[in-house]
């Protein structure tokens, strides 16, 4: 369970 | 973008429109917590620093600018508009900002993806958003009369993160099982804080009664 860095939301 | 995320964003946008409508049309901010509104300005300023560093879509950029602009203008109305500021319930809105902001900042220093300024501030904004509604909820509990626009504003603001929760479940199964504990758990906390409010809001709506929270 690796955290995904993914800032495509608001 | 899936339908749940879009519905969440639209609910969030609608909540802000309702609040601005209330302030502009009735020239009153009764029942609205300036503390919560100022915390939202901090949330948006710290989260949207990436406006300068990366481009995701026209939609994202536009929405970020709208959230920044509207949140700043709400605070401006409540602090400086000569009529609106007189309707602010200052004596009842006593929650201290730093009780929320400092622990969130410390938590962001401890738990984050990457130890960079942008990343820590982004994480801080996620934690702070989760609890930023607390001064507003305290103020509502102290208010004898909650007008419809204020009730609807808080309801939509809570519904927005609940829709994001559904969006995250959907994305987990459709997008390669991406795991994002920081927003997931924060969003869950955020939505849970509204549980009590949702209960009384729906109850008053079903019984066609005026909304009032028990002290």
mmCIF file of C-alpha atoms in Angstrom:
data_model
loop_
_atom_site.group_PDB
_atom_site.id
_atom_site.type_symbol
_atom_site.label_atom_id
_atom_site.label_comp_id
_atom_site.label_asym_id
_atom_site.label_seq_id
_atom_site.Cartn_x
_atom_site.Cartn_y
_atom_site.Cartn_z
ATOM 1 C CA UNK A 1 0.000 0.000 0.000
ATOM 2 C CA UNK A 2 2.173 2.764 -1.197
ATOM 3 C CA UNK A 3 0.790 6.282 -1.094
ATOM 4 C CA UNK A 4 0.439 7.869 -4.520
ATOM 5 C CA UNK A 5 1.304 11.530 -4.788
ATOM 6 C CA UNK A 6 -1.293 12.803 -7.155
ATOM 7 C CA UNK A 7 -2.615 16.325 -6.762
ATOM 8 C CA UNK A 8 -5.144 16.557 -9.537
ATOM 9 C CA UNK A 9 -8.136 17.400 -7.340
ATOM 10 C CA UNK A 10 -9.297 20.622 -5.760
ATOM 11 C CA UNK B 1 -12.820 13.190 -13.955
ATOM 12 C CA UNK B 2 -15.743 11.089 -12.780
ATOM 13 C CA UNK B 3 -19.303 12.134 -12.013
ATOM 14 C CA UNK B 4 -18.809 11.984 -8.204
ATOM 15 C CA UNK B 5 -15.868 14.356 -8.245
ATOM 16 C CA UNK B 6 -17.746 16.742 -10.560
ATOM 17 C CA UNK B 7 -20.817 16.579 -8.310
ATOM 18 C CA UNK B 8 -18.566 17.263 -5.306
ATOM 19 C CA UNK B 9 -16.975 20.293 -6.945
ATOM 20 C CA UNK B 10 -20.336 21.654 -8.055
ATOM 21 C CA UNK B 11 -21.759 21.208 -4.551
ATOM 22 C CA UNK B 12 -18.756 23.047 -3.127
ATOM 23 C CA UNK B 13 -19.169 25.840 -5.668
ATOM 24 C CA UNK B 14 -22.912 26.048 -5.011
ATOM 25 C CA UNK B 15 -22.333 26.330 -1.247
ATOM 26 C CA UNK B 16 -20.049 29.325 -1.832
ATOM 27 C CA UNK B 17 -22.531 30.913 -4.264
ATOM 28 C CA UNK B 18 -25.297 30.557 -1.660
ATOM 29 C CA UNK B 19 -23.132 32.188 0.987
ATOM 30 C CA UNK B 20 -22.186 35.077 -1.291
ATOM 31 C CA UNK B 21 -25.831 35.432 -2.300
ATOM 32 C CA UNK B 22 -26.875 35.639 1.339
ATOM 33 C CA UNK B 23 -24.229 38.263 2.092
ATOM 34 C CA UNK B 24 -24.895 40.397 -0.993
ATOM 35 C CA UNK B 25 -28.674 40.137 -1.148
ATOM 36 C CA UNK B 26 -29.484 40.424 2.541
ATOM 37 C CA UNK B 27 -26.422 42.564 3.409
ATOM 38 C CA UNK B 28 -26.001 40.303 6.394
ATOM 39 C CA UNK B 29 -23.572 37.642 7.550
ATOM 40 C CA UNK B 30 -25.544 36.594 10.626
ATOM 41 C CA UNK B 31 -24.733 33.056 11.663
ATOM 42 C CA UNK B 32 -21.574 32.859 9.550
ATOM 43 C CA UNK B 33 -18.259 32.266 11.291
ATOM 44 C CA UNK B 34 -15.492 34.611 10.182
ATOM 45 C CA UNK B 35 -12.998 32.224 11.805
ATOM 46 C CA UNK B 36 -14.079 29.396 9.499
ATOM 47 C CA UNK B 37 -14.022 31.696 6.456
ATOM 48 C CA UNK B 38 -10.509 32.890 7.296
ATOM 49 C CA UNK B 39 -9.368 29.297 7.726
ATOM 50 C CA UNK B 40 -10.705 28.522 4.231
ATOM 51 C CA UNK B 41 -8.639 31.387 2.803
ATOM 52 C CA UNK B 42 -5.567 29.822 4.441
ATOM 53 C CA UNK B 43 -6.587 26.388 3.124
ATOM 54 C CA UNK B 44 -6.879 27.628 -0.467
ATOM 55 C CA UNK B 45 -3.743 29.797 -0.339
ATOM 56 C CA UNK B 46 -1.592 26.932 0.945
ATOM 57 C CA UNK B 47 -3.130 24.263 -1.299
ATOM 58 C CA UNK B 48 -3.101 26.133 -4.575
ATOM 59 C CA UNK B 49 0.556 27.206 -4.536
ATOM 60 C CA UNK B 50 0.935 24.718 -7.374
ATOM 61 C CA UNK B 51 -0.971 27.171 -9.589
ATOM 62 C CA UNK B 52 2.481 28.578 -10.304
ATOM 63 C CA UNK B 53 4.353 25.309 -10.693
ATOM 64 C CA UNK B 54 2.156 22.942 -12.626
ATOM 65 C CA UNK B 55 -0.781 22.924 -14.975
ATOM 66 C CA UNK B 56 -3.380 20.175 -14.739
ATOM 67 C CA UNK B 57 -6.328 21.448 -16.743
ATOM 68 C CA UNK B 58 -8.229 24.589 -17.594
ATOM 69 C CA UNK B 59 -10.998 23.352 -15.299
ATOM 70 C CA UNK B 60 -8.637 22.937 -12.325
ATOM 71 C CA UNK B 61 -6.977 26.306 -12.782
ATOM 72 C CA UNK B 62 -10.299 28.118 -13.179
ATOM 73 C CA UNK B 63 -11.845 26.442 -10.128
ATOM 74 C CA UNK B 64 -8.788 27.175 -7.994
ATOM 75 C CA UNK B 65 -8.928 30.854 -8.932
ATOM 76 C CA UNK B 66 -12.682 30.944 -8.251
ATOM 77 C CA UNK B 67 -12.254 29.353 -4.795
ATOM 78 C CA UNK B 68 -9.442 31.755 -3.929
ATOM 79 C CA UNK B 69 -11.330 34.816 -5.178
ATOM 80 C CA UNK B 70 -14.652 33.967 -3.564
ATOM 81 C CA UNK B 71 -13.165 32.992 -0.193
ATOM 82 C CA UNK B 72 -11.139 36.206 -0.032
ATOM 83 C CA UNK B 73 -14.154 38.305 -1.007
ATOM 84 C CA UNK B 74 -16.326 36.665 1.682
ATOM 85 C CA UNK B 75 -13.732 37.548 4.334
ATOM 86 C CA UNK B 76 -13.504 41.048 2.891
ATOM 87 C CA UNK B 77 -17.293 41.530 3.176
ATOM 88 C CA UNK B 78 -17.368 40.262 6.744
ATOM 89 C CA UNK B 79 -14.430 42.373 7.928
ATOM 90 C CA UNK B 80 -14.727 45.587 5.931
ATOM 91 C CA UNK B 81 -18.130 46.087 4.275
ATOM 92 C CA UNK B 82 -19.710 48.871 6.302
ATOM 93 C CA UNK B 83 -23.175 47.277 6.524
ATOM 94 C CA UNK B 84 -22.294 43.577 6.476
ATOM 95 C CA UNK B 85 -19.635 43.784 9.191
ATOM 96 C CA UNK B 86 -22.206 45.132 11.669
ATOM 97 C CA UNK B 87 -24.241 41.931 11.365
ATOM 98 C CA UNK B 88 -21.310 39.692 12.275
ATOM 99 C CA UNK B 89 -21.873 37.745 15.527
ATOM 100 C CA UNK B 90 -18.469 38.567 16.938
ATOM 101 C CA UNK B 91 -19.273 37.722 20.554
ATOM 102 C CA UNK B 92 -20.435 34.225 19.664
ATOM 103 C CA UNK B 93 -17.670 33.458 17.178
ATOM 104 C CA UNK B 94 -14.928 32.918 19.733
ATOM 105 C CA UNK B 95 -13.147 29.805 18.487
ATOM 106 C CA UNK B 96 -9.388 30.376 18.299
ATOM 107 C CA UNK B 97 -7.773 29.863 14.866
ATOM 108 C CA UNK B 98 -4.476 28.637 16.240
ATOM 109 C CA UNK B 99 -6.062 25.777 18.198
ATOM 110 C CA UNK B 100 -6.747 24.273 14.784
ATOM 111 C CA UNK B 101 -3.969 25.663 12.606
ATOM 112 C CA UNK B 102 -0.960 24.851 14.820
ATOM 113 C CA UNK B 103 -1.748 21.143 15.405
ATOM 114 C CA UNK B 104 -2.530 20.739 11.686
ATOM 115 C CA UNK B 105 0.782 22.319 10.773
ATOM 116 C CA UNK B 106 2.714 20.108 13.196
ATOM 117 C CA UNK B 107 0.923 17.041 11.846
ATOM 118 C CA UNK B 108 1.809 18.086 8.295
ATOM 119 C CA UNK B 109 5.470 18.384 9.349
ATOM 120 C CA UNK B 110 5.313 14.817 10.663
ATOM 121 C CA UNK B 111 3.098 13.090 8.111
ATOM 122 C CA UNK B 112 3.455 14.048 4.434
ATOM 123 C CA UNK B 113 4.544 12.606 1.086
ATOM 124 C CA UNK B 114 7.681 14.601 0.658
ATOM 125 C CA UNK B 115 9.513 17.115 2.797
ATOM 126 C CA UNK B 116 9.261 20.106 0.477
ATOM 127 C CA UNK B 117 7.575 23.455 1.081
ATOM 128 C CA UNK B 118 4.816 22.902 -1.476
ATOM 129 C CA UNK B 119 4.141 19.352 -0.340
ATOM 130 C CA UNK B 120 4.052 20.115 3.408
ATOM 131 C CA UNK B 121 1.788 23.130 2.826
ATOM 132 C CA UNK B 122 -0.484 21.039 0.604
ATOM 133 C CA UNK B 123 -0.733 18.419 3.363
ATOM 134 C CA UNK B 124 -1.357 21.157 5.950
ATOM 135 C CA UNK B 125 -4.237 22.467 3.817
ATOM 136 C CA UNK B 126 -5.818 19.007 3.685
ATOM 137 C CA UNK B 127 -5.623 18.616 7.479
ATOM 138 C CA UNK B 128 -6.826 22.164 8.112
ATOM 139 C CA UNK B 129 -9.780 21.844 5.742
ATOM 140 C CA UNK B 130 -10.931 18.766 7.661
ATOM 141 C CA UNK B 131 -11.417 20.771 10.861
ATOM 142 C CA UNK B 132 -12.014 24.307 9.533
ATOM 143 C CA UNK B 133 -15.789 23.894 9.890
ATOM 144 C CA UNK B 134 -15.589 23.602 13.700
ATOM 145 C CA UNK B 135 -15.909 27.343 14.496
ATOM 146 C CA UNK B 136 -18.933 27.458 12.153
ATOM 147 C CA UNK B 137 -20.581 24.475 13.859
ATOM 148 C CA UNK B 138 -19.977 25.997 17.298
ATOM 149 C CA UNK B 139 -21.522 29.272 16.125
ATOM 150 C CA UNK B 140 -24.580 27.457 14.715
ATOM 151 C CA UNK B 141 -25.081 25.682 18.006
ATOM 152 C CA UNK B 142 -25.078 29.032 19.804
ATOM 153 C CA UNK B 143 -27.501 30.634 17.317
ATOM 154 C CA UNK B 144 -31.147 30.727 18.268
ATOM 155 C CA UNK B 145 -32.201 31.230 14.679
ATOM 156 C CA UNK B 146 -30.483 29.570 11.750
ATOM 157 C CA UNK B 147 -31.783 31.051 8.507
ATOM 158 C CA UNK B 148 -32.363 28.800 5.497
ATOM 159 C CA UNK B 149 -29.451 30.116 3.451
ATOM 160 C CA UNK B 150 -26.989 29.474 6.284
ATOM 161 C CA UNK B 151 -28.381 25.971 6.850
ATOM 162 C CA UNK B 152 -28.184 25.160 3.140
ATOM 163 C CA UNK B 153 -24.674 26.597 2.934
ATOM 164 C CA UNK B 154 -23.365 24.308 5.693
ATOM 165 C CA UNK B 155 -25.244 21.300 4.317
ATOM 166 C CA UNK B 156 -23.753 21.701 0.812
ATOM 167 C CA UNK B 157 -20.301 22.325 2.253
ATOM 168 C CA UNK B 158 -20.518 19.017 4.114
ATOM 169 C CA UNK B 159 -22.021 17.138 1.177
ATOM 170 C CA UNK B 160 -19.092 18.182 -1.022
ATOM 171 C CA UNK B 161 -16.502 16.162 0.902
ATOM 172 C CA UNK B 162 -18.881 13.213 1.257
ATOM 173 C CA UNK B 163 -19.117 13.137 -2.577
ATOM 174 C CA UNK B 164 -15.325 13.261 -2.748
ATOM 175 C CA UNK B 165 -15.239 10.145 -0.548
ATOM 176 C CA UNK B 166 -17.356 8.305 -3.120
ATOM 177 C CA UNK B 167 -15.083 9.675 -5.870
ATOM 178 C CA UNK B 168 -12.035 8.227 -4.062
ATOM 179 C CA UNK B 169 -13.620 4.796 -3.769
ATOM 180 C CA UNK B 170 -14.492 4.940 -7.467
ATOM 181 C CA UNK B 171 -10.995 6.057 -8.428
ATOM 182 C CA UNK B 172 -9.429 3.327 -6.319
ATOM 183 C CA UNK B 173 -11.150 0.651 -8.393
ATOM 184 C CA UNK B 174 -10.938 2.324 -11.781
ATOM 185 C CA UNK B 175 -7.452 3.862 -11.665
ATOM 186 C CA UNK B 176 -4.893 1.221 -10.865
ATOM 187 C CA UNK B 177 -5.689 1.059 -7.139
ATOM 188 C CA UNK B 178 -4.002 4.297 -6.228
ATOM 189 C CA UNK B 179 -3.752 4.749 -2.467
ATOM 190 C CA UNK B 180 -3.948 8.189 -0.880
ATOM 191 C CA UNK B 181 -4.254 7.917 2.868
ATOM 192 C CA UNK B 182 -3.749 11.614 3.629
ATOM 193 C CA UNK B 183 -6.781 12.974 1.758
ATOM 194 C CA UNK B 184 -8.864 9.843 2.400
ATOM 195 C CA UNK B 185 -8.585 9.877 6.172
ATOM 196 C CA UNK B 186 -8.811 13.670 6.368
ATOM 197 C CA UNK B 187 -11.900 13.629 4.154
ATOM 198 C CA UNK B 188 -13.439 10.973 6.342
ATOM 199 C CA UNK B 189 -12.817 13.054 9.473
ATOM 200 C CA UNK B 190 -14.184 16.136 7.693
ATOM 201 C CA UNK B 191 -17.412 14.385 6.689
ATOM 202 C CA UNK B 192 -17.843 12.802 10.122
ATOM 203 C CA UNK B 193 -17.748 16.229 11.778
ATOM 204 C CA UNK B 194 -20.923 17.087 9.862
ATOM 205 C CA UNK B 195 -22.793 13.915 10.903
ATOM 206 C CA UNK B 196 -24.655 15.596 13.746
ATOM 207 C CA UNK B 197 -25.519 18.631 11.614
ATOM 208 C CA UNK B 198 -26.750 16.403 8.748
ATOM 209 C CA UNK B 199 -29.032 14.568 11.171
ATOM 210 C CA UNK B 200 -30.761 17.734 12.406
ATOM 211 C CA UNK B 201 -30.807 19.336 8.952
ATOM 212 C CA UNK B 202 -32.606 16.349 7.390
ATOM 213 C CA UNK B 203 -34.920 16.019 10.377
ATOM 214 C CA UNK B 204 -35.994 19.680 10.184
ATOM 215 C CA UNK B 205 -36.446 19.363 6.428
ATOM 216 C CA UNK B 206 -38.624 16.247 6.743
ATOM 217 C CA UNK B 207 -40.763 17.746 9.501
ATOM 218 C CA UNK B 208 -40.884 21.091 7.758
ATOM 219 C CA UNK B 209 -39.589 22.825 10.865
ATOM 220 C CA UNK B 210 -37.035 25.526 11.442
ATOM 221 C CA UNK B 211 -33.495 24.204 11.831
ATOM 222 C CA UNK B 212 -32.126 24.405 15.355
ATOM 223 C CA UNK B 213 -29.218 22.494 16.838
ATOM 224 C CA UNK B 214 -29.497 21.305 20.437
ATOM 225 C CA UNK B 215 -27.056 23.051 22.765
#
